[in-house]
Amino acid sequence: MCNKISRQEQSFASLSPEEPSTIIQFTYTTNAQMYGVLKRTTAKCSHISHVYSIGRSSEGRDLLVIEFSGNPGQHELSECGVLVAVVVAALMCSGFRVLEPEVKLIGNMHGNEVLGRQLLIYLAQYLCSEYTLGNERVQALVNTTRIHILASMNPDGYELAAAEVEDRNDPELNTQEGPLLNGWTSVATTLRAFDLNRNFPDLTSVLYRTAAADTTRTDHIPIQTPTVWKATITTTIMEEEEEDEEVEEEKGEEEEVKDEEDEEDEEVVEEEEDREGGG
């Protein structure tokens, strides 16, 4: 199996980069145009792609993802994937089974940051076109990797930013200083004022704890957890627990100091009251 990995890596490395034969019109797309492009792309390359929604925005706009894979819509066990990392490859050579590598690419978290969004739309078109044209490098990438592309995580913010730019170009509205001239920089967040780039859940600690305890599965395919990883996880948990204990101790010390200060204040008040009563 190790020899197979080496042969595949050499084969992939031997593919020389070629000049792209796909011609794409570089222009910004609206939300409606973006949805149309993604659906037309997956219709053209239905054998390697499909579109799915991960939910809707505050205003009901679809959060559409386009996936590229040799078997779209399916998790696959990798025999010896070309792009498997060195550590994963070592585990595979030791008899462990791993999933085909997967990657997700996300753009437009901030509604007014649209370059990444547009590049991901172009990437989807490029992968489809080049795969169909026989680009060996793209074919190897798609056949050995599962790629998820969410071009716009914040379509509501994009819509508002685009509308403000249109307003700024309207001579009847562009007659004053202020928000209209700076509108493009004021809609980074969602309509509910969430900054998606600062709003990620803390799932790492939960994953580590459940994996180390072996009480709850965190995956859907039985994969043996390497002993080294278990030891690393256990060490990480112990360090986190020690940090928590230190924080609690510091809080306890602060509370003791505060209690002492409160007692001193009470004694001072009592002494003053005694003086006033004696006077």
Coordinates of C-alpha atoms in Angstrom, one line a residue:
M1 CA 0.0 0.0 0.0
C2 CA 2.9 2.4 0.8
N3 CA 4.4 1.7 -2.6
K4 CA 1.0 2.5 -4.2
I5 CA 0.9 5.8 -2.4
S6 CA 4.4 6.6 -3.6
R7 CA 3.5 5.7 -7.2
Q8 CA 0.4 7.8 -7.2
E9 CA 2.2 10.8 -5.7
Q10 CA 4.9 10.6 -8.3
S11 CA 2.2 10.3 -11.0
F12 CA 0.4 13.4 -9.8
A13 CA 3.7 15.3 -9.4
S14 CA 4.6 14.4 -13.0
L15 CA 1.6 16.2 -14.4
S16 CA 2.8 19.5 -15.9
P17 CA 0.7 22.6 -15.4
E18 CA -0.9 23.7 -18.6
E19 CA -2.2 27.0 -19.7
P20 CA -6.0 27.1 -18.9
S21 CA -8.1 26.4 -21.9
T22 CA -11.3 27.6 -20.2
I23 CA -12.3 31.1 -21.0
I24 CA -14.4 32.8 -18.3
Q25 CA -16.0 36.2 -18.5
F26 CA -14.8 38.1 -15.4
T27 CA -17.7 40.1 -14.1
Y28 CA -19.5 40.3 -10.7
T29 CA -22.7 38.3 -10.4
T30 CA -25.8 39.0 -8.5
N31 CA -27.3 36.5 -6.1
A32 CA -29.8 35.3 -8.7
Q33 CA -27.0 35.0 -11.3
M34 CA -24.8 33.1 -8.9
Y35 CA -27.6 30.5 -8.2
G36 CA -28.1 30.2 -12.0
V37 CA -24.3 29.7 -12.6
L38 CA -24.0 27.0 -9.9
K39 CA -27.1 25.1 -11.2
R40 CA -26.0 25.3 -14.8
T41 CA -22.5 24.1 -13.8
T42 CA -23.8 21.0 -12.0
A43 CA -26.2 20.3 -14.9
K44 CA -23.3 20.3 -17.3
C45 CA -21.1 18.2 -15.0
S46 CA -23.6 16.1 -13.2
H47 CA -21.3 13.1 -13.2
I48 CA -18.8 14.9 -10.9
S49 CA -20.8 17.6 -9.2
H50 CA -24.1 18.4 -7.5
V51 CA -25.6 21.4 -5.7
Y52 CA -27.1 21.2 -2.2
S53 CA -28.4 23.8 0.3
I54 CA -27.1 24.0 3.9
G55 CA -30.0 26.3 4.9
R56 CA -31.3 29.8 4.4
S57 CA -30.3 33.3 5.3
S58 CA -32.3 35.6 7.5
E59 CA -34.1 36.9 4.4
G60 CA -34.7 33.4 3.1
R61 CA -31.9 33.2 0.5
D62 CA -30.5 29.7 -0.2
L63 CA -26.9 29.0 1.0
L64 CA -26.0 26.9 -2.0
V65 CA -23.0 24.6 -2.0
I66 CA -21.6 23.0 -5.1
E67 CA -19.6 19.8 -4.6
F68 CA -17.1 18.2 -6.9
S69 CA -16.1 14.5 -6.5
G70 CA -15.7 11.3 -8.5
N71 CA -18.9 10.2 -6.7
P72 CA -20.7 13.4 -5.8
G73 CA -22.9 13.1 -2.7
Q74 CA -21.0 10.2 -1.1
H75 CA -18.4 9.9 1.5
E76 CA -15.7 7.5 0.2
L77 CA -13.0 5.5 1.9
S78 CA -9.6 6.3 0.4
E79 CA -7.4 3.5 -0.7
C80 CA -4.3 5.7 -1.1
G81 CA -5.4 9.1 -2.1
V82 CA -3.0 11.2 -4.1
L83 CA -3.4 14.2 -1.8
V84 CA -3.4 12.3 1.5
A85 CA -1.2 14.0 4.1
V86 CA 2.0 12.3 5.2
V87 CA 0.6 11.4 8.6
V88 CA -2.6 10.0 7.2
A89 CA -0.6 8.0 4.6
A90 CA 1.5 6.5 7.4
L91 CA -1.6 5.5 9.3
M92 CA -3.0 3.9 6.1
C93 CA 0.2 1.9 5.7
S94 CA -0.3 0.7 9.3
G95 CA -3.7 -0.7 8.4
F96 CA -5.9 2.2 9.3
R97 CA -8.7 3.2 6.9
V98 CA -9.4 6.9 6.2
L99 CA -11.9 8.8 4.3
E100 CA -11.1 10.4 1.0
P101 CA -9.7 13.9 1.7
E102 CA -12.4 16.6 1.8
V103 CA -12.1 20.4 1.6
K104 CA -14.6 23.2 1.9
L105 CA -14.0 26.6 0.5
I106 CA -16.2 29.5 1.8
G107 CA -16.4 33.1 0.5
N108 CA -18.4 36.2 1.2
M109 CA -18.6 35.9 5.0
H110 CA -18.6 39.7 5.0
G111 CA -21.3 40.9 2.7
N112 CA -19.2 43.6 1.2
E113 CA -16.1 41.4 0.5
V114 CA -17.0 39.9 -2.9
L115 CA -13.7 39.0 -4.5
G116 CA -13.4 35.6 -2.8
R117 CA -17.1 35.0 -3.7
Q118 CA -16.5 35.6 -7.4
L119 CA -13.3 33.6 -7.5
L120 CA -15.1 30.6 -6.0
I121 CA -17.9 30.9 -8.6
Y122 CA -15.1 31.0 -11.3
L123 CA -13.4 28.0 -9.6
A124 CA -16.6 25.9 -9.9
Q125 CA -16.9 26.8 -13.6
Y126 CA -13.2 26.1 -14.1
L127 CA -13.3 22.6 -12.5
C128 CA -16.3 21.6 -14.5
S129 CA -14.9 22.9 -17.8
E130 CA -11.4 21.6 -17.4
Y131 CA -12.5 18.2 -16.3
T132 CA -14.7 17.9 -19.3
L133 CA -11.9 19.1 -21.6
G134 CA -9.6 16.4 -20.3
N135 CA -7.2 18.4 -18.0
E136 CA -5.4 15.5 -16.2
R137 CA -4.4 17.6 -13.3
V138 CA -8.0 18.7 -12.6
Q139 CA -9.3 15.2 -13.2
A140 CA -6.8 13.8 -10.7
L141 CA -7.8 16.5 -8.1
V142 CA -11.6 15.8 -8.5
N143 CA -11.2 12.0 -8.6
T144 CA -9.2 11.9 -5.4
T145 CA -10.7 14.7 -3.4
R146 CA -14.2 15.8 -2.3
I147 CA -14.5 19.6 -2.8
H148 CA -17.3 21.7 -1.4
I149 CA -17.7 25.3 -2.5
L150 CA -19.9 27.8 -0.7
A151 CA -19.4 30.9 -2.7
S152 CA -21.6 33.1 -0.5
M153 CA -22.2 32.6 3.2
N154 CA -23.7 36.0 3.6
P155 CA -26.0 36.7 0.5
D156 CA -28.1 39.1 2.5
G157 CA -25.1 41.3 3.3
Y158 CA -24.1 41.1 -0.4
E159 CA -27.5 42.2 -1.5
L160 CA -27.4 45.2 0.8
A161 CA -23.9 46.2 -0.2
A162 CA -24.7 45.9 -3.9
A163 CA -27.9 48.0 -3.4
E164 CA -25.9 50.8 -1.6
V165 CA -23.4 50.8 -4.5
E166 CA -26.3 51.2 -6.9
D167 CA -27.6 54.1 -4.8
R168 CA -24.3 55.7 -4.8
N169 CA -24.3 55.7 -8.6
D170 CA -27.7 57.3 -8.8
P171 CA -27.1 61.1 -9.3
E172 CA -30.3 61.9 -7.4
L173 CA -29.2 60.1 -4.3
N174 CA -25.5 60.9 -4.5
T175 CA -25.8 64.5 -3.4
Q176 CA -24.7 64.3 0.2
E177 CA -21.7 63.2 2.3
G178 CA -22.2 60.3 4.7
P179 CA -23.5 56.8 4.6
L180 CA -24.1 56.6 0.9
L181 CA -20.5 57.3 0.1
N182 CA -19.3 54.8 2.7
G183 CA -22.0 52.2 2.4
W184 CA -19.8 49.6 0.9
T185 CA -17.8 49.3 4.1
S186 CA -20.8 49.2 6.5
V187 CA -22.5 45.9 5.6
A188 CA -19.8 43.3 6.5
T189 CA -22.2 41.7 9.0
T190 CA -25.4 39.8 8.5
L191 CA -28.8 41.6 8.8
R192 CA -28.9 40.5 12.4
A193 CA -25.5 42.2 13.0
F194 CA -23.5 38.9 13.3
D195 CA -19.9 38.9 12.1
L196 CA -19.8 35.4 10.5
N197 CA -16.0 35.6 10.6
R198 CA -16.0 36.0 14.4
N199 CA -18.9 33.6 15.2
F200 CA -17.6 30.1 15.0
P201 CA -18.7 27.5 17.6
D202 CA -16.2 25.9 19.9
L203 CA -16.5 22.2 18.9
T204 CA -12.9 21.2 19.2
S205 CA -13.0 20.6 23.0
V206 CA -16.2 18.6 22.7
L207 CA -14.6 16.4 19.9
Y208 CA -11.5 15.8 22.0
R209 CA -13.3 14.9 25.1
T210 CA -15.7 12.4 23.5
A211 CA -12.9 10.8 21.4
A212 CA -10.7 10.3 24.5
A213 CA -13.6 8.9 26.6
D214 CA -14.6 6.5 23.8
T215 CA -18.2 6.9 24.9
T216 CA -19.7 8.7 21.9
R217 CA -18.8 8.3 18.3
T218 CA -17.8 11.5 16.5
D219 CA -17.8 10.0 13.0
H220 CA -20.1 7.8 11.0
I221 CA -17.6 5.2 9.7
P222 CA -15.7 3.0 12.1
I223 CA -12.1 4.3 12.0
Q224 CA -9.6 3.1 14.6
T225 CA -8.2 6.0 16.7
P226 CA -4.4 5.8 16.8
T227 CA -2.9 5.4 20.2
V228 CA -0.7 8.4 19.7
W229 CA -3.7 10.6 18.9
K230 CA -5.5 9.3 22.0
A231 CA -2.4 10.1 24.2
T232 CA -2.3 13.6 22.6
I233 CA -6.0 14.2 23.2
T234 CA -5.7 13.0 26.8
T235 CA -2.7 15.3 27.4
T236 CA -4.7 18.2 25.9
I237 CA -7.7 17.5 28.2
M238 CA -5.5 17.3 31.3
E239 CA -3.8 20.6 30.4
E240 CA -7.2 22.2 29.9
E241 CA -8.4 20.9 33.2
E242 CA -5.3 22.2 34.9
E243 CA -5.9 25.6 33.3
D244 CA -9.5 25.5 34.5
E245 CA -8.3 24.7 38.1
E246 CA -5.9 27.6 38.0
V247 CA -8.6 29.9 36.9
E248 CA -10.9 28.7 39.7
E249 CA -8.1 29.2 42.2
E250 CA -7.4 32.7 41.0
K251 CA -11.1 33.5 41.3
G252 CA -11.2 32.1 44.8
E253 CA -8.2 34.2 45.8
E254 CA -9.8 37.3 44.3
E255 CA -13.0 36.6 46.2
E256 CA -11.1 36.1 49.5
V257 CA -9.3 39.4 49.0
K258 CA -12.6 41.1 48.2
D259 CA -14.2 39.6 51.4
E260 CA -11.3 40.9 53.5
E261 CA -11.7 44.3 52.0
D262 CA -15.4 44.3 52.7
E263 CA -14.7 43.3 56.3
E264 CA -12.2 46.1 56.7
D265 CA -14.7 48.6 55.2
E266 CA -17.3 47.3 57.7
E267 CA -14.9 47.8 60.6
V268 CA -14.1 51.3 59.5
V269 CA -17.8 52.1 59.3
E270 CA -18.5 50.7 62.7
E271 CA -15.6 52.7 64.2
E272 CA -16.9 55.9 62.7
E273 CA -20.4 55.1 64.0
D274 CA -19.0 54.4 67.5
R275 CA -17.1 57.8 67.4
E276 CA -20.2 59.6 66.4
G277 CA -22.3 57.9 69.1
G278 CA -19.7 58.7 71.7
G279 CA -19.5 62.3 70.6

